[in-house]
Coordinates of C-alpha atoms and ligand atoms in Angstrom, one line a residue:
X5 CA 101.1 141.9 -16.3
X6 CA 99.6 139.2 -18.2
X7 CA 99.6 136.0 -16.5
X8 CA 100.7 134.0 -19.5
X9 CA 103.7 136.9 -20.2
X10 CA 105.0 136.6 -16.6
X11 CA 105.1 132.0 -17.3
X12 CA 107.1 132.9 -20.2
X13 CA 109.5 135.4 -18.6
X14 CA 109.9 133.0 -16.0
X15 CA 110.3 130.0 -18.3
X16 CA 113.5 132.2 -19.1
X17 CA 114.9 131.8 -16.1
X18 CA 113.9 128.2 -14.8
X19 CA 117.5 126.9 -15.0
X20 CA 118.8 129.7 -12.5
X21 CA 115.6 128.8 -9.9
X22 CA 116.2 125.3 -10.2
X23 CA 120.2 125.8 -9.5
X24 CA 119.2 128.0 -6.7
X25 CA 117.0 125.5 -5.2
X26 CA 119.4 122.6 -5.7
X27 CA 122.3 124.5 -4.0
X28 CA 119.6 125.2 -1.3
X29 CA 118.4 121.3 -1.0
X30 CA 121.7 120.4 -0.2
X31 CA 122.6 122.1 2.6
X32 CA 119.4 122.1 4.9
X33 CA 119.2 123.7 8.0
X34 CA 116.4 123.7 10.7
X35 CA 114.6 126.1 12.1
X36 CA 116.2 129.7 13.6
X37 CA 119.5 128.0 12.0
X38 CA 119.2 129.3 8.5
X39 CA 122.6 131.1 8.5
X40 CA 123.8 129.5 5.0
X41 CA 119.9 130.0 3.8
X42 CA 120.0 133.3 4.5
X43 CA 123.4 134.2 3.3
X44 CA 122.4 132.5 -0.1
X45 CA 119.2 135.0 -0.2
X46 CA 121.1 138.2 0.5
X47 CA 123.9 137.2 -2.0
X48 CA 121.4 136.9 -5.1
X49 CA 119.5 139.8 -4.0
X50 CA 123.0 142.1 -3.7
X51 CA 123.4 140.5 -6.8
X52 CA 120.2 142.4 -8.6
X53 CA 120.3 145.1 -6.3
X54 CA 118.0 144.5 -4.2
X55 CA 118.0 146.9 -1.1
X56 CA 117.0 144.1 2.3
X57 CA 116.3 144.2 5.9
X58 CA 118.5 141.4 7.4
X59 CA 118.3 140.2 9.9
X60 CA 114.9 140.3 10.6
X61 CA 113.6 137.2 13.3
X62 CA 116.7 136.4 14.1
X63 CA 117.5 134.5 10.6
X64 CA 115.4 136.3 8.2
X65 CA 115.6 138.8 5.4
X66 CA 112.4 141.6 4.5
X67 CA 113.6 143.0 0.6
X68 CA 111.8 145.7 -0.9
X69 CA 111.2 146.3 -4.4
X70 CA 109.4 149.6 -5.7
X71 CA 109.4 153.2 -5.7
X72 CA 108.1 153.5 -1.9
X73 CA 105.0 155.2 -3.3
X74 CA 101.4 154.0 -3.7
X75 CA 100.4 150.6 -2.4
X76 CA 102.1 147.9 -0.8
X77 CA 101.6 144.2 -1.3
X78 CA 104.2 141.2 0.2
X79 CA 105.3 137.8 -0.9
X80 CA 106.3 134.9 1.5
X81 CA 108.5 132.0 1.3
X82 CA 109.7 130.0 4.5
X83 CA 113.2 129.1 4.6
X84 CA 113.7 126.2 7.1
X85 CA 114.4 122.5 6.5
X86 CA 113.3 119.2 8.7
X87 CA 115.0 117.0 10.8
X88 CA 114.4 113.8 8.8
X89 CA 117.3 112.0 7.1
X90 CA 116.7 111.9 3.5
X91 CA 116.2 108.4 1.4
X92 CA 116.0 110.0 -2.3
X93 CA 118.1 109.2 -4.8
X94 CA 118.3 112.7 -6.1
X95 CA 122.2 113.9 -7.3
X96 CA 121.5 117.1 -5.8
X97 CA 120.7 115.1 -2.0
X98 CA 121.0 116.4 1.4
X99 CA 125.1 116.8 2.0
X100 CA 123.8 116.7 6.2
X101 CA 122.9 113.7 8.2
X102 CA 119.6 113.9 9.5
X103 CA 118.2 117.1 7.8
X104 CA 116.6 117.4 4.5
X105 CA 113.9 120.0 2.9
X106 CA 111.2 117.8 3.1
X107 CA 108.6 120.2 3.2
X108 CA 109.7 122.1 -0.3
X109 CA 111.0 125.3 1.7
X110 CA 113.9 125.1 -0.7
X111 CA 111.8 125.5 -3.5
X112 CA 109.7 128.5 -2.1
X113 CA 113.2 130.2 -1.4
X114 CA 114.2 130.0 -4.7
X115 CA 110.8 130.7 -6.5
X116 CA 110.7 133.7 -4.7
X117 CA 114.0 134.6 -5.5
X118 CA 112.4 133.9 -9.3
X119 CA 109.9 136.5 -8.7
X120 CA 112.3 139.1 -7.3
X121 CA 114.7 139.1 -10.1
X122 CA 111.8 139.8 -12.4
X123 CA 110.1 142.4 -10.5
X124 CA 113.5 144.3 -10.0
X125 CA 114.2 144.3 -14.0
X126 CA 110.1 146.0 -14.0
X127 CA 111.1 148.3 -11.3
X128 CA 110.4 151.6 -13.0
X129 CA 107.3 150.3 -13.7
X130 CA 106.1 149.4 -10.1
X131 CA 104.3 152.4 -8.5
X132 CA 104.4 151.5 -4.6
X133 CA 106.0 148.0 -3.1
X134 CA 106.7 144.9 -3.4
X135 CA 107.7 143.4 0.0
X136 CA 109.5 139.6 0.0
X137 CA 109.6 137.9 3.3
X138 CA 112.0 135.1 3.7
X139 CA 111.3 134.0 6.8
X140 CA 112.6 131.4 9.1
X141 CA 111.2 128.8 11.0
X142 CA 108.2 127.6 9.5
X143 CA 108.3 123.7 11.7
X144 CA 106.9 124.8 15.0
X145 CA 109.2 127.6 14.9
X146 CA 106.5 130.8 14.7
X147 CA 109.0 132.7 12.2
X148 CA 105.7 134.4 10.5
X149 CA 104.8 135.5 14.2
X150 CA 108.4 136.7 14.5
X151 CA 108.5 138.8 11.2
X152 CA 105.0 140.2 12.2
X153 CA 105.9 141.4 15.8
X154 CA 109.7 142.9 14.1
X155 CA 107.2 145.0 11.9
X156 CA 107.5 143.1 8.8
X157 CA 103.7 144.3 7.6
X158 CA 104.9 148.3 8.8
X159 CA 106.5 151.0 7.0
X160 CA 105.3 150.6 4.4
X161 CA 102.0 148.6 5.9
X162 CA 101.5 145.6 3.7
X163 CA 98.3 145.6 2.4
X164 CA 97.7 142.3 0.4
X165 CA 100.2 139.4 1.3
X166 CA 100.7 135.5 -0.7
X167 CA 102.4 132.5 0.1
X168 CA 102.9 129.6 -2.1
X169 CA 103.7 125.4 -0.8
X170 CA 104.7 122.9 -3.1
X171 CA 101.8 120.2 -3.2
X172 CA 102.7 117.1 -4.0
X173 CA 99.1 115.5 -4.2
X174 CA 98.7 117.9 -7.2
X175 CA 100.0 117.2 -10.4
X176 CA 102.4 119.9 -12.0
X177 CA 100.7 122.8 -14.0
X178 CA 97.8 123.2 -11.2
X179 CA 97.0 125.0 -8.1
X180 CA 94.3 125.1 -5.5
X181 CA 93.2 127.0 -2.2
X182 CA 89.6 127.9 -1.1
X183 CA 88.0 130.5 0.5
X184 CA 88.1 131.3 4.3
X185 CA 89.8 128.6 6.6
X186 CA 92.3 127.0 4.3
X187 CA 94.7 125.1 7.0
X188 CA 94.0 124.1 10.7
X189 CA 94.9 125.8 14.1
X190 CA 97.8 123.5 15.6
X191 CA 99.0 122.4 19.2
X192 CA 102.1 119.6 20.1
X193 CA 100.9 117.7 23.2
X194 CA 103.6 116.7 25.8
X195 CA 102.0 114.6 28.5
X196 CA 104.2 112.8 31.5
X197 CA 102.6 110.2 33.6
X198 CA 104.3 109.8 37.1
X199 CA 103.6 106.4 39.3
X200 CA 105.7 104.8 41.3
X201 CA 108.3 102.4 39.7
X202 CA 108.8 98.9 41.4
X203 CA 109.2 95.3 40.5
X204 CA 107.0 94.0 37.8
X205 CA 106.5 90.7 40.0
X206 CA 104.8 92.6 42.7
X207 CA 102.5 95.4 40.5
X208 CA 100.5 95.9 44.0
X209 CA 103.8 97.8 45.2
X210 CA 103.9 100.3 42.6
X211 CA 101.4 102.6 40.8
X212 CA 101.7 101.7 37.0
X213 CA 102.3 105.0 34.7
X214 CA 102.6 102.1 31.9
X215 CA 98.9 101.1 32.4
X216 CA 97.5 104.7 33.3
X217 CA 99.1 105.9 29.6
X218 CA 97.2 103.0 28.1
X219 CA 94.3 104.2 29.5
X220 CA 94.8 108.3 28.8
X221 CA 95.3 107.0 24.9
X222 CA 92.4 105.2 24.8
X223 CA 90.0 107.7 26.3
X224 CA 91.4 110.6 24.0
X225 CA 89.6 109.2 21.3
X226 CA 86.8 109.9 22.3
X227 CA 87.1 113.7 22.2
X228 CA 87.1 113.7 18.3
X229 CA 84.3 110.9 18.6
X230 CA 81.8 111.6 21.4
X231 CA 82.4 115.4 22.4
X232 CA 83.1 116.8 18.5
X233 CA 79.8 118.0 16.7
X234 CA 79.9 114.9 13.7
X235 CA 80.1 118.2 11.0
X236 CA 82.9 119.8 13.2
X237 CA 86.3 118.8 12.7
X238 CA 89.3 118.2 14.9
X239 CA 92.6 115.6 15.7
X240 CA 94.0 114.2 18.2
X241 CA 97.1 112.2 17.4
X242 CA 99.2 110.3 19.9
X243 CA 102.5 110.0 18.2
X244 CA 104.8 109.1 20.5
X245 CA 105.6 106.8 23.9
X246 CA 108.3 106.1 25.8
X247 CA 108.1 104.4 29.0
X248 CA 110.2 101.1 30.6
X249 CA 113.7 99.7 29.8
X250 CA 113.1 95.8 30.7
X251 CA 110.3 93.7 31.2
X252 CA 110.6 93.0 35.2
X253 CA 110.2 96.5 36.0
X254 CA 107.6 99.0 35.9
X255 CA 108.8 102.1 35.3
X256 CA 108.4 105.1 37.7
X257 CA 107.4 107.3 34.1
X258 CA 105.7 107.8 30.9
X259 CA 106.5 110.5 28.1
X260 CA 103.8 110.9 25.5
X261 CA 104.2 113.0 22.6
X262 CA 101.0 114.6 20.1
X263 CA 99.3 117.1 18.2
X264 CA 96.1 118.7 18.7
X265 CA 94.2 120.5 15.4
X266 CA 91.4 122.1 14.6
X267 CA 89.7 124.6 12.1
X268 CA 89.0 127.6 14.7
X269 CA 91.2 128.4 18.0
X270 CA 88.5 128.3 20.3
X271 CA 87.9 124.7 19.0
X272 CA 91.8 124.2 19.3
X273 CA 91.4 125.6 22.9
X274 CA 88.5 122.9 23.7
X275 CA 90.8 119.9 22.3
X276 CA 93.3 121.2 25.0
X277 CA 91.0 121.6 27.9
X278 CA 89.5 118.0 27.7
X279 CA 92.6 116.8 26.8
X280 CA 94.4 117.8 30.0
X281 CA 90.8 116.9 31.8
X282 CA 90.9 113.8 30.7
X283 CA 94.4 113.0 31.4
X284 CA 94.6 114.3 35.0
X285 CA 91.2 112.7 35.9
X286 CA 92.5 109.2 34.5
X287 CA 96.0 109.3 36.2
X288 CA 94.5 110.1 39.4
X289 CA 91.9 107.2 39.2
X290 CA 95.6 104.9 39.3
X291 CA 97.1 106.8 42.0
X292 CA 99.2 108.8 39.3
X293 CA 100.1 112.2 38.3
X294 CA 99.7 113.4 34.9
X295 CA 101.3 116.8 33.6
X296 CA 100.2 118.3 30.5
X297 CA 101.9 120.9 28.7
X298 CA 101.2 122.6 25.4
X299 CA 104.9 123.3 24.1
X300 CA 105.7 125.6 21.9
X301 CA 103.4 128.4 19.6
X302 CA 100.1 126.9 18.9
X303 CA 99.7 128.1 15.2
X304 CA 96.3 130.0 14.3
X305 CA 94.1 128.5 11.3
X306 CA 95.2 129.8 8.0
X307 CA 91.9 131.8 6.8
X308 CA 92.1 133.4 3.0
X309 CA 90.2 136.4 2.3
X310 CA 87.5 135.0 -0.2
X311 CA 88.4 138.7 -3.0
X312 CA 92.0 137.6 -2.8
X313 CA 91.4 133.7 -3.6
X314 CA 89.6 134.8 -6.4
X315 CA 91.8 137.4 -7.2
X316 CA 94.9 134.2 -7.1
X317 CA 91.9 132.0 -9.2
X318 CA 91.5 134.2 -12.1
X319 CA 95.1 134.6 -12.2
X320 CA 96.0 130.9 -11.9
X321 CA 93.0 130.2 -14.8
X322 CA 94.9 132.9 -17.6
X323 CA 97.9 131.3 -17.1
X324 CA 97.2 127.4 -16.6
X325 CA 93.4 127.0 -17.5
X326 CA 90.5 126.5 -16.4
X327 CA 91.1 123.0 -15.3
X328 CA 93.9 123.6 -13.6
X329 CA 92.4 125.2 -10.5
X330 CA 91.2 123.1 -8.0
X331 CA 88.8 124.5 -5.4
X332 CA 90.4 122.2 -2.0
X333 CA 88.9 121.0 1.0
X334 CA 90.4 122.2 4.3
X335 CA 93.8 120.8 5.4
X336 CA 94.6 119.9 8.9
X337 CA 97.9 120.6 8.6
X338 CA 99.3 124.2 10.3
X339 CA 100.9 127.0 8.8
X340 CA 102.3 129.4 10.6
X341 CA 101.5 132.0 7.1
X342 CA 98.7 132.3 9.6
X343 CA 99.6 135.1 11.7
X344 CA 100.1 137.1 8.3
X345 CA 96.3 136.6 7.5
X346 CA 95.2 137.6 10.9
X347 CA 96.1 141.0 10.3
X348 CA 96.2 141.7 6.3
X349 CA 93.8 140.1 3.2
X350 CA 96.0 137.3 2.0
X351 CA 95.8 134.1 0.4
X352 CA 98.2 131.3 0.6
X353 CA 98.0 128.9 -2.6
X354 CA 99.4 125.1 -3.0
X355 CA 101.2 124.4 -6.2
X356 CA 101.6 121.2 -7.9
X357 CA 104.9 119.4 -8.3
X358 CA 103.6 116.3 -8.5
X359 CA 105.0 113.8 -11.1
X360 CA 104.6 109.8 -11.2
X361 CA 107.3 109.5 -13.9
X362 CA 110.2 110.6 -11.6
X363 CA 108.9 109.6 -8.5
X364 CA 107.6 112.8 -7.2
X365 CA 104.5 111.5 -5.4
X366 CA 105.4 111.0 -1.6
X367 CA 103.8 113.5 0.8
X368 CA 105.5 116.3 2.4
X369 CA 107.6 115.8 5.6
X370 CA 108.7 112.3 4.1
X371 CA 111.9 111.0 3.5
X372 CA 111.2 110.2 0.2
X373 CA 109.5 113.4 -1.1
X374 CA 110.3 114.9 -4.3
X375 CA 109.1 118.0 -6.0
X376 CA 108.9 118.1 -9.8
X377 CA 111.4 121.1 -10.7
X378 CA 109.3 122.0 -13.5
X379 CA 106.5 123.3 -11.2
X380 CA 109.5 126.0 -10.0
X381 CA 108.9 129.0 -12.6
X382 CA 105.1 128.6 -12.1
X383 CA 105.6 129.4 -9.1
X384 CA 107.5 132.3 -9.7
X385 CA 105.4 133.2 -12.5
X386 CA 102.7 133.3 -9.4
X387 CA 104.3 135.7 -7.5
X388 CA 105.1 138.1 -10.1
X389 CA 102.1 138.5 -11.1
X390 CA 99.9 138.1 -7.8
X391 CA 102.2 141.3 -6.8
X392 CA 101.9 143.2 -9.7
X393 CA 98.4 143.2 -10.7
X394 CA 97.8 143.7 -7.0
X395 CA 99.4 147.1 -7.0
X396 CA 97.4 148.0 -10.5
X397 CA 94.3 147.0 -8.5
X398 CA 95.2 148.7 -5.3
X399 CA 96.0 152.0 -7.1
X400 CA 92.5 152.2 -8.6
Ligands
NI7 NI1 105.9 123.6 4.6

């Protein structure tokens, strides 16, 4: 399909995506909670017929479109929303304290539903499959692990897979990735120092976890800045600290809350090492105890299969221009669209939605973040034909 054909089929239908994804931003839900989310899905796709899997990790749905013969190529969109209270002034807000789709999960949901409504009306045309994947629990969740290990890329195996995020440093009517590692391997950090609590009048009486923390946060730095090759690249962020109720005590305990990235897992694994090296070392030098733990999935980095960025390039340039596709740095951010590319040739693509004249310029994961609603049916457009002339390739 032409790329320019499938904009203007999708064009057709940009009021119904943008409905869809309004009905989704109201009513967010958080990770391995997407039971409205997922009902939403199934309805429109029982709506076009749509044979699905569901459910699949726990909230998810795996639809199929396609004959069953010939090649088989998947598109992803994550499902899950973010606990942050949103501050927009959008009429179509969050209707729940304390959650919003800050991350623009709504908007993959419902540009994929885009693509799937047009792929089933060229169903007799499609010679193999067209796999959609919405999967939950993109925030720290691992859904993309969850769909892989439930045999999401089996039966048919899924040979060529894309994802899409809304990217709001982009302006609307562009899109950019690059070649190999695209997004970072990711760790949370949860570190508890343990002293001895005691009256802040006689500090000689206790061992201070509030001082030993100070110290630890300090001497992290210099992981990224002494022990990193200057060309390599790596984070660690201390986000959080809580520690102490009044000022005449010293508490008995610390909690300290990060992240940990990097562009390779082996360099994740170093961050890690030191880290806890580090920590330990220090707390004992005050008489303390540290405990490190890693919580949760560390996410692998996000590596694109050079043939299938340019593959996603040519298509973005027919149907948006030339000047319209960025080649990106690497991002330290995670993506958990990672454990797909570990085992098939994928390529996951950011999409503009930014627009400065209705205020859609904040980042992602920020209460005030916006996407421009006329990025939605490029997105879809994307998918359509990403699967599509996939399948004419693959058959060849
Ligand atoms: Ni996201």
């Amino acid at each position: 399909m032409h790329p320019e054909e499938a904009k203007k089929e999708a064009k057709e239908i940009s009021d119904w995506i943008i409905e869809l994804r309004r009905e989704l931003h109201r009513h967010p839900e958080l990770m391995y909670e997407e039971v409205k989310t997922s009902a939403l899905v199934r309805r429109e796709l029982d709506n076009l017929g749509i044979p699905y899997k569901s459910p699949i990790a726990k909230t998810g749905v795996l639809a199929s479109i396609g004959n069953g013969n010939g090649p088989c190529v998947a598109l992803r969109a994550d499902m899950d929303a973010l606990p942050i209270h949103e501050e927009t002034d959008v009429e179509f807000k969050s209707e729940i304290d304390g959650k919003m789709h800050a991350c623009g999960h709504d908007c993959h949901t419902a540009m994929l539903l885009g693509a799937a409504k047009i792929l089933k009306s060229k169903e007799s045309e499609i010679n193999g499959t067209v796999k959609l994947f919405f999967q939950p629990a993109e925030e720290g969740g691992a859904g993309g692990k969850l769909m892989r290990d439930e045999g999401a890329l089996e039966n048919p195996k899924v040979e060529r897979i894309f994802g899409l995020h809304v990217w709001p440093q982009m302006p609307t009517g562009q899109i950019g990735s690059k070649k190999g590692t695209f997004l970072a391997a990711t760790s949370f950090l949860d570190l508890t120092i343990k002293g001895v609590g005691g009256h802040a009048a006689v500090p000689h009486l206790t061992r201070d976890p509030v001082l030993t923390s100070a110290q630890i946060i300090t001497n992290l730095q210099s992981v990224i800045s002494r022990e990193l090759d200057p060309l390599d690249s790596g984070v660690v962020s201390i986000s959080a600290i809580h520690g102490g109720m009044a000022a005449n005590v010293i508490p008995s305990e610390v909690k300290i809350l990060g992240t940990l990235r990097s562009l390779t897992m082996d360099g994740l694994k170093g961050l890690q090492r030191r880290v806890k090296e580090i920590a330990e070392k220090i707390a004992e030098a005050h008489e303390c105890e540290a405990i490190v733990e890693y919580p949760g999935n560390d996410y692998p980095p996000t590596v694109n299969d050079g043939d299938m960025w340019n593959f996603a390039k040519n298509i973005g340039k027919d149907m948006l221009g030339e000047e319209n596709v960025n080649e990106l740095d690497a991002v330290m951010g995670g993506e958990d669209f990672a454990y797909y590319t570990e085992q098939v040739k994928g390529c996951f693509v950011v999409l503009g939605v930014q627009n400065k004249e209705i205020d859609a310029i904040y980042s992602v994961h920020h209460p005030m973040f916006k996407a421009d609603e006329q990025a939605l049916h490029i997105g879809t457009a994307l998918h359509t034909t990403f699967a599509l002339n996939s399948l004419e390739e693959l058959k060849n």
